[in-house]
Amino acid sequence: MLTIAIREKNSHFTHGIKIIVANVCQHLKQDFCFLSPENHKCADIVFLSLDDNWVTAECYQMPKATKSQRIILICRQKEHQNLMFRPCLYMLPVIFREDEIDEITRKIAWWIEPSRHGKNTVAIPAGICQYCTTRSFTVVERQLLSHIAKGHSLKDSACLMKLDENIAKLHRKAIMRKLGIRDQYELHKFLKTNLLFLILN
């Protein structure tokens, strides 16, 4: 019995995936059942939509999760291009929201194919974490980095985050230390070189 969970906020998109999965499984004569999103850790296959706050979200721990599950990302193509900031997400198989139904069906059929049972897990290598730009950042540090990248002053960033400006300074200092950056000029240069999409979004 193949177990499938869908963690997706858009109910129409979820319903569409369920119909496609049901049709594919019927064609392949594959027994299956859907688990609730809350029980996704027990599923063989998980369809996971990209969080709105993925830039500042805690570590997704994909190297660990993908040891026992096939996790399929749901996102827009533009979002996927930006995911090199979080490479463990970038390496996941993906369904784009812009995909045609035939393309989504083709992808799902490949992942569900009975001959692939036991091969459904494609673990993300743990070593990939060293390439996550913010792997050692706290959520607050990631949020501050995002505001700075968008051109907000430290004072404005602190206000947006409801932080004392002196506390924001400490967080900025921690960011620069973790990135090996000595001054604000280097920080802005780093953002433009490595995290340009934070400025564009």
Backbone as numpy.savetxt, mean C-alpha at the origin, in Angstrom:
# Nx Ny Nz CAx CAy CAz Cx Cy Cz
-11.06 -25.96 -0.43 -11.90 -24.77 -0.43 -11.02 -23.52 -0.43
-11.15 -22.72 -1.46 -10.39 -21.49 -1.57 -11.12 -20.39 -0.79
-10.41 -19.72 0.10 -11.02 -18.65 0.89 -10.50 -17.30 0.40
-11.42 -16.35 0.28 -11.10 -15.05 -0.31 -11.68 -13.95 0.55
-10.90 -12.92 0.79 -11.38 -11.73 1.52 -11.13 -10.50 0.66
-12.05 -9.55 0.74 -11.92 -8.30 -0.02 -11.99 -7.13 0.94
-10.89 -6.40 1.03 -10.83 -5.21 1.88 -10.88 -3.98 0.98
-12.08 -3.55 0.69 -12.32 -2.48 -0.28 -13.51 -1.66 0.19
-13.35 -0.33 0.25 -14.41 0.55 0.75 -15.55 0.72 -0.25
-15.23 0.67 -1.53 -16.24 0.88 -2.58 -17.08 -0.38 -2.74
-18.31 -0.35 -2.29 -19.17 -1.54 -2.30 -19.45 -2.02 -3.72
-19.53 -1.10 -4.69 -19.79 -1.49 -6.08 -18.59 -2.26 -6.65
-17.39 -1.77 -6.34 -16.18 -2.45 -6.81 -16.07 -3.83 -6.16
-16.37 -3.89 -4.86 -16.36 -5.17 -4.14 -17.33 -6.16 -4.78
-18.53 -5.67 -5.07 -19.55 -6.53 -5.67 -19.07 -7.03 -7.04
-18.43 -6.14 -7.80 -17.92 -6.53 -9.11 -16.86 -7.62 -9.01
-15.95 -7.48 -8.06 -14.91 -8.49 -7.87 -15.55 -9.82 -7.47
-16.55 -9.77 -6.60 -17.21 -11.00 -6.16 -17.87 -11.73 -7.34
-18.50 -10.98 -8.22 -19.13 -11.59 -9.39 -18.08 -12.25 -10.28
-16.98 -11.54 -10.51 -15.91 -12.09 -11.36 -15.32 -13.34 -10.73
-15.04 -13.28 -9.43 -14.48 -14.45 -8.72 -15.43 -15.63 -8.82
-16.72 -15.38 -8.59 -17.71 -16.46 -8.64 -17.77 -17.08 -10.03
-17.74 -16.25 -11.07 -17.79 -16.75 -12.45 -16.54 -17.56 -12.79
-15.39 -17.06 -12.38 -14.13 -17.76 -12.65 -14.10 -19.10 -11.92
-14.48 -19.09 -10.64 -14.47 -20.33 -9.85 -15.46 -21.35 -10.41
-16.60 -20.88 -10.86 -17.59 -21.79 -11.46 -17.02 -22.41 -12.73
-16.36 -21.61 -13.54 -15.76 -22.11 -14.78 -14.65 -23.12 -14.49
-13.89 -22.86 -13.43 -12.77 -23.74 -13.08 -13.19 -24.90 -12.18
-14.50 -24.91 -11.82 -15.01 -25.94 -10.88 -14.23 -25.91 -9.57
-14.01 -24.71 -9.10 -13.24 -24.47 -7.87 -14.19 -24.09 -6.74
-14.19 -24.85 -5.65 -14.97 -24.48 -4.48 -14.32 -23.27 -3.81
-15.16 -22.35 -3.35 -14.63 -21.14 -2.73 -15.64 -20.57 -1.75
-15.16 -19.70 -0.90 -16.07 -18.93 -0.05 -15.42 -17.60 0.27
-16.27 -16.60 0.49 -15.78 -15.28 0.85 -15.78 -15.14 2.37
-14.69 -14.60 2.90 -14.61 -14.29 4.32 -14.87 -12.79 4.51
-15.28 -12.42 5.69 -15.49 -11.00 5.97 -14.14 -10.29 5.98
-14.15 -8.99 5.69 -12.88 -8.24 5.71 -12.14 -8.37 7.05
-12.90 -8.49 8.13 -12.28 -8.60 9.46 -11.47 -9.89 9.60
-11.84 -10.91 8.83 -11.16 -12.20 8.91 -10.14 -12.39 7.79
-9.66 -11.29 7.23 -8.77 -11.38 6.07 -7.48 -12.15 6.34
-7.04 -12.17 7.60 -5.78 -12.86 7.90 -5.90 -14.38 7.74
-7.13 -14.88 7.67 -7.35 -16.32 7.51 -7.54 -16.72 6.05
-7.62 -15.76 5.14 -7.94 -16.03 3.74 -6.71 -16.49 2.95
-6.97 -17.29 1.90 -5.90 -17.68 0.99 -5.51 -16.52 0.08
-6.53 -15.79 -0.36 -6.31 -14.65 -1.26 -7.00 -13.43 -0.66
-6.28 -12.32 -0.62 -6.84 -11.08 -0.09 -6.72 -9.99 -1.14
-7.86 -9.37 -1.47 -7.86 -8.17 -2.31 -7.83 -6.98 -1.36
-6.80 -6.15 -1.49 -6.56 -5.08 -0.52 -6.51 -3.74 -1.23
-7.44 -2.85 -0.90 -7.41 -1.53 -1.51 -6.38 -0.66 -0.81
-5.78 0.22 -1.57 -4.76 1.11 -1.04 -5.42 2.13 -0.11
-4.92 2.23 1.11 -5.46 3.19 2.07 -5.25 4.61 1.57
-6.20 5.50 1.94 -6.05 6.91 1.58 -4.77 7.49 2.18
-4.40 6.99 3.35 -3.25 7.54 4.06 -2.02 6.65 3.94
-1.87 5.96 2.81 -0.77 5.00 2.68 0.60 5.63 2.87
0.71 6.91 2.53 2.00 7.59 2.67 2.44 7.62 4.13
1.48 7.87 5.02 1.82 8.04 6.42 1.43 6.83 7.27
0.89 5.79 6.65 0.43 4.63 7.42 1.59 3.87 8.04
1.26 3.15 9.10 2.26 2.28 9.73 2.73 1.23 8.73
3.82 0.53 9.07 4.35 -0.52 8.20 3.28 -1.57 7.92
3.15 -1.97 6.67 2.14 -2.96 6.28 2.60 -4.41 6.54
3.87 -4.58 6.87 4.43 -5.90 7.19 4.15 -6.94 6.09
4.31 -6.52 4.86 4.03 -7.40 3.72 4.97 -8.61 3.64
6.26 -8.48 3.97 7.10 -9.69 3.92 6.55 -10.82 4.79
5.99 -10.46 5.94 5.42 -11.47 6.85 4.08 -11.97 6.32
3.20 -11.05 5.92 1.85 -11.42 5.49 1.86 -12.29 4.24
2.76 -11.99 3.31 2.75 -12.70 2.02 3.40 -14.08 2.10
3.90 -14.45 3.27 4.41 -15.82 3.42 3.29 -16.85 3.37
2.10 -16.44 3.80 0.99 -17.39 3.88 -0.21 -17.00 3.03
-0.17 -15.84 2.41 -1.32 -15.36 1.63 -0.85 -14.74 0.32
-1.74 -14.82 -0.68 -1.53 -13.99 -1.87 -2.33 -12.71 -1.65
-1.63 -11.59 -1.63 -2.29 -10.31 -1.43 -2.26 -9.54 -2.74
-3.44 -9.11 -3.16 -3.59 -8.40 -4.43 -4.02 -6.98 -4.15
-3.25 -6.04 -4.61 -3.51 -4.63 -4.34 -4.55 -4.08 -5.31
-5.41 -3.21 -4.80 -6.38 -2.49 -5.63 -6.02 -1.00 -5.54
-5.70 -0.38 -6.68 -5.38 1.04 -6.66 -5.51 1.62 -8.07
-5.32 2.91 -8.16 -5.29 3.57 -9.47 -3.86 3.52 -10.01
-3.74 3.61 -11.33 -2.42 3.53 -11.95 -1.50 4.63 -11.45
-2.02 5.84 -11.30 -1.19 6.96 -10.83 -0.67 6.67 -9.42
-1.53 6.10 -8.57 -1.12 5.77 -7.21 0.00 4.73 -7.23
-0.12 3.77 -8.13 0.85 2.68 -8.18 2.24 3.21 -8.53
2.30 4.20 -9.41 3.59 4.78 -9.78 4.29 5.39 -8.57
3.49 5.87 -7.62 4.05 6.52 -6.44 4.50 5.53 -5.36
4.16 4.26 -5.54 4.38 3.30 -4.47 5.84 2.87 -4.31
6.72 3.36 -5.15 8.12 3.03 -4.94 8.60 3.62 -3.62
7.81 4.55 -3.07 8.04 5.09 -1.73 7.83 3.99 -0.68
6.92 3.05 -0.97 6.66 1.90 -0.10 6.79 0.64 -0.96
8.03 0.20 -1.22 8.26 -0.85 -2.23 7.59 -2.18 -1.95
7.29 -2.49 -0.67 6.61 -3.76 -0.40 5.21 -3.76 -1.00
4.59 -2.59 -1.12 3.29 -2.48 -1.78 3.45 -2.49 -3.30
4.51 -1.85 -3.77 4.78 -1.77 -5.21 4.98 -3.16 -5.81
5.53 -4.10 -5.02 5.83 -5.44 -5.52 4.62 -6.37 -5.56
3.51 -5.96 -4.95 2.32 -6.82 -4.94 1.68 -6.89 -6.32
1.04 -8.03 -6.64 0.22 -8.06 -7.86 -0.90 -7.04 -7.70
-1.36 -6.49 -8.80 -2.29 -5.35 -8.68 -3.44 -5.42 -9.67
-4.60 -4.96 -9.21 -5.74 -4.67 -10.08 -5.89 -3.15 -10.08
-5.86 -2.57 -11.27 -6.06 -1.13 -11.37 -7.55 -0.83 -11.48
-7.97 0.23 -10.85 -9.39 0.61 -10.91 -9.80 0.95 -12.34
-8.81 1.32 -13.16 -9.12 1.65 -14.56 -9.19 0.41 -15.45
-8.81 -0.76 -14.93 -8.81 -1.98 -15.74 -10.21 -2.29 -16.28
-10.24 -2.80 -17.51 -11.50 -3.29 -18.08 -11.86 -4.61 -17.40
-13.14 -4.97 -17.45 -13.62 -6.19 -16.80 -12.87 -7.41 -17.32
-12.62 -7.46 -18.63 -11.91 -8.61 -19.20 -10.50 -8.74 -18.62
-9.84 -7.61 -18.40 -8.49 -7.64 -17.85 -8.51 -8.10 -16.39
-9.46 -7.61 -15.61 -9.59 -8.04 -14.22 -9.89 -9.53 -14.16
-10.76 -9.99 -15.05 -11.11 -11.41 -15.09 -9.89 -12.26 -15.42
-9.09 -11.80 -16.38 -7.88 -12.54 -16.76 -6.93 -12.65 -15.58
-6.73 -11.55 -14.86 -5.83 -11.56 -13.71 -6.33 -12.50 -12.62
-7.62 -12.38 -12.30 -8.19 -13.21 -11.22 -8.13 -14.69 -11.59
-8.41 -15.00 -12.85 -8.36 -16.40 -13.30 -6.96 -16.97 -13.10
-5.94 -16.18 -13.35 -4.56 -16.63 -13.18 -4.28 -16.92 -11.71
-4.75 -16.04 -10.82 -4.47 -16.20 -9.40 -5.27 -17.36 -8.78
-6.43 -17.67 -9.37 -7.30 -18.70 -8.79 -7.08 -20.08 -9.41
-6.44 -20.13 -10.55 -6.22 -21.39 -11.28 -5.82 -22.52 -10.31
-6.60 -23.64 -10.29 -6.34 -24.75 -9.35 -4.91 -25.29 -9.41
-4.31 -25.29 -10.60 -2.95 -25.82 -10.71 -1.94 -24.98 -9.94
-2.36 -23.78 -9.54 -1.47 -22.90 -8.78 -1.63 -23.07 -7.28
-2.53 -23.95 -6.86 -2.72 -24.16 -5.43 -1.41 -24.59 -4.79
-1.14 -24.00 -3.67 0.14 -24.25 -3.03 1.21 -23.30 -3.54
0.88 -22.59 -4.63 1.81 -21.60 -5.19 1.19 -20.21 -5.14
0.10 -20.10 -4.38 -0.61 -18.84 -4.31 0.15 -17.77 -3.56
1.07 -18.19 -2.70 1.82 -17.20 -1.94 3.11 -16.84 -2.67
3.30 -15.57 -2.84 4.54 -15.06 -3.43 5.10 -14.07 -2.43
5.95 -14.56 -1.53 6.40 -13.74 -0.41 7.26 -12.57 -0.87
6.96 -11.40 -0.32 7.81 -10.24 -0.54 9.08 -10.43 0.29
10.27 -10.34 -0.31 11.50 -10.57 0.47 11.67 -9.53 1.58
12.06 -10.01 2.74 12.22 -9.12 3.90 13.23 -8.01 3.62
14.22 -8.29 2.77 15.24 -7.30 2.47 14.71 -6.05 1.80
13.50 -6.13 1.25 12.92 -4.97 0.56 12.70 -3.82 1.52
12.54 -4.13 2.80 12.24 -3.09 3.79 13.34 -2.03 3.85
14.57 -2.41 3.52 15.65 -1.42 3.58 15.47 -0.33 2.54
14.62 -0.56 1.54 14.40 0.45 0.50 13.20 1.34 0.79
12.48 1.06 1.88 11.35 1.91 2.25 11.92 3.19 2.85
11.65 4.30 2.21 12.25 5.57 2.61 11.91 5.93 4.04
10.73 5.56 4.49 10.29 5.96 5.82 10.15 4.77 6.76
10.91 3.70 6.51 10.73 2.48 7.32 10.95 2.72 8.80
11.82 3.67 9.14 12.11 3.92 10.56 11.41 5.16 11.09
10.51 5.74 10.28 9.81 6.94 10.71 8.57 6.59 11.52
8.22 7.45 12.45 6.93 7.33 13.14 5.85 7.88 12.22
4.59 7.62 12.54 3.48 8.14 11.74 3.52 9.67 11.74
3.81 10.27 12.88 3.87 11.74 12.97 4.98 12.28 12.07
6.12 11.62 12.05 7.23 12.05 11.20 6.85 11.95 9.73
6.14 10.90 9.36 5.70 10.76 7.97 4.72 11.88 7.58
3.82 12.19 8.49 2.86 13.25 8.22 3.56 14.60 8.06
4.51 14.87 8.93 5.26 16.11 8.85 6.05 16.18 7.55
6.67 15.07 7.15 7.42 15.01 5.90 6.52 15.35 4.72
5.31 14.83 4.73 4.36 15.08 3.66 4.00 16.56 3.59
3.76 17.21 4.73 3.42 18.64 4.76 4.59 19.49 4.28
5.78 19.16 4.73 6.97 19.92 4.31 7.16 19.80 2.80
6.95 18.59 2.28 7.12 18.36 0.85 6.15 19.21 0.03
4.98 19.47 0.59 3.97 20.25 -0.13 4.18 21.75 0.02
5.29 22.14 0.66 5.64 23.55 0.72 5.19 24.28 1.96
4.60 23.57 2.92 4.18 24.22 4.16 5.41 24.54 5.02
5.35 25.68 5.65 6.41 26.00 6.61 6.28 25.08 7.81
7.31 25.04 8.63 7.25 24.19 9.83 6.11 24.66 10.74
5.95 25.98 10.85 4.89 26.53 11.69 3.52 26.12 11.19
3.31 26.24 9.88 2.02 25.86 9.29 1.79 24.35 9.41
2.85 23.58 9.20 2.74 22.12 9.32 2.33 21.74 10.74
2.96 22.40 11.72 2.62 22.12 13.12 1.17 22.46 13.40
0.72 23.58 12.83 -0.68 23.99 13.01 -1.64 22.97 12.40
-1.33 22.52 11.19 -2.17 21.54 10.52 -2.25 20.22 11.30
-1.14 19.90 11.95 -1.06 18.64 12.69 -1.44 18.80 14.16
-1.79 20.07 14.53 -2.15 20.37 15.92 -1.01 20.01 16.88
0.19 20.40 16.47 1.38 20.17 17.28 1.98 21.50 17.72
2.64 21.51 18.86 3.44 22.65 19.26 4.61 22.78 18.28
4.95 24.01 17.91 6.00 24.22 16.91 7.34 23.64 17.37
7.63 23.72 18.65 8.88 23.17 19.16 8.92 21.65 19.04
7.76 21.03 19.23 7.67 19.57 19.06 7.88 19.23 17.59
7.30 20.04 16.70 7.47 19.82 15.25 8.95 19.94 14.87
9.65 20.88 15.49 11.08 21.03 15.22 11.85 19.76 15.60
11.47 19.18 16.73 12.12 17.94 17.16 11.86 16.81 16.18
10.63 16.75 15.65 10.30 15.71 14.67 11.07 15.92 13.37
11.19 17.20 12.96 11.96 17.49 11.74 13.42 17.11 11.93
13.95 17.41 13.10 15.34 17.04 13.41 15.52 15.53 13.35
14.53 14.78 13.87 14.60 13.31 13.84 14.56 12.80 12.41
13.72 13.42 11.57 13.64 13.04 10.15 14.99 13.23 9.47
15.57 14.39 9.69 16.85 14.71 9.05 17.96 13.77 9.53
17.92 13.46 10.81 18.93 12.53 11.35 18.79 11.15 10.70
17.55 10.67 10.58 17.32 9.34 10.01 17.68 9.28 8.52
17.57 10.43 7.85 17.91 10.48 6.42 19.37 10.85 6.20
20.07 11.17 7.27 21.47 11.55 7.14 21.62 12.91 6.48
20.67 13.80 6.77 20.65 15.14 6.15 20.99 16.18 7.21
21.82 17.17 6.83 22.35 18.11 7.81 21.56 19.40 7.95
20.90 19.85 6.85 20.18 21.12 6.95 18.89 21.08 6.13
18.09 22.15 6.26 16.78 22.20 5.60 16.92 22.23 4.08
17.97 22.88 3.58 18.20 22.92 2.14 18.36 21.50 1.59
19.18 20.69 2.29 19.39 19.31 1.85 18.10 18.52 1.95
17.28 18.81 2.97 16.01 18.10 3.12 15.10 18.37 1.94
14.96 19.63 1.55 14.10 19.98 0.41 14.67 19.40 -0.89
15.98 19.40 -1.02 16.61 18.81 -2.20 16.32 17.31 -2.26
16.39 16.64 -1.11 16.10 15.21 -1.03 14.65 14.94 -1.44
13.73 15.77 -0.96 12.32 15.59 -1.28 12.08 15.72 -2.79
12.68 16.74 -3.40 12.49 16.96 -4.83 13.12 15.85 -5.66
14.21 15.29 -5.17 14.91 14.23 -5.92 14.26 12.88 -5.74
13.85 12.57 -4.52 13.42 11.20 -4.21 11.93 11.05 -3.96
11.27 12.12 -3.53 9.86 12.00 -3.16 9.03 13.09 -3.84
9.29 13.29 -5.12 8.64 14.36 -5.86 7.12 14.25 -5.84
6.60 13.02 -5.83 5.15 12.84 -5.89 4.46 13.43 -4.66
5.17 13.53 -3.54 4.58 14.15 -2.35 4.27 15.62 -2.61
5.06 16.23 -3.46 4.87 17.64 -3.81 3.75 17.78 -4.83
3.69 16.81 -5.76 2.72 16.90 -6.85 1.31 16.54 -6.42
1.17 15.66 -5.43 -0.17 15.22 -5.01 -0.88 16.26 -4.20
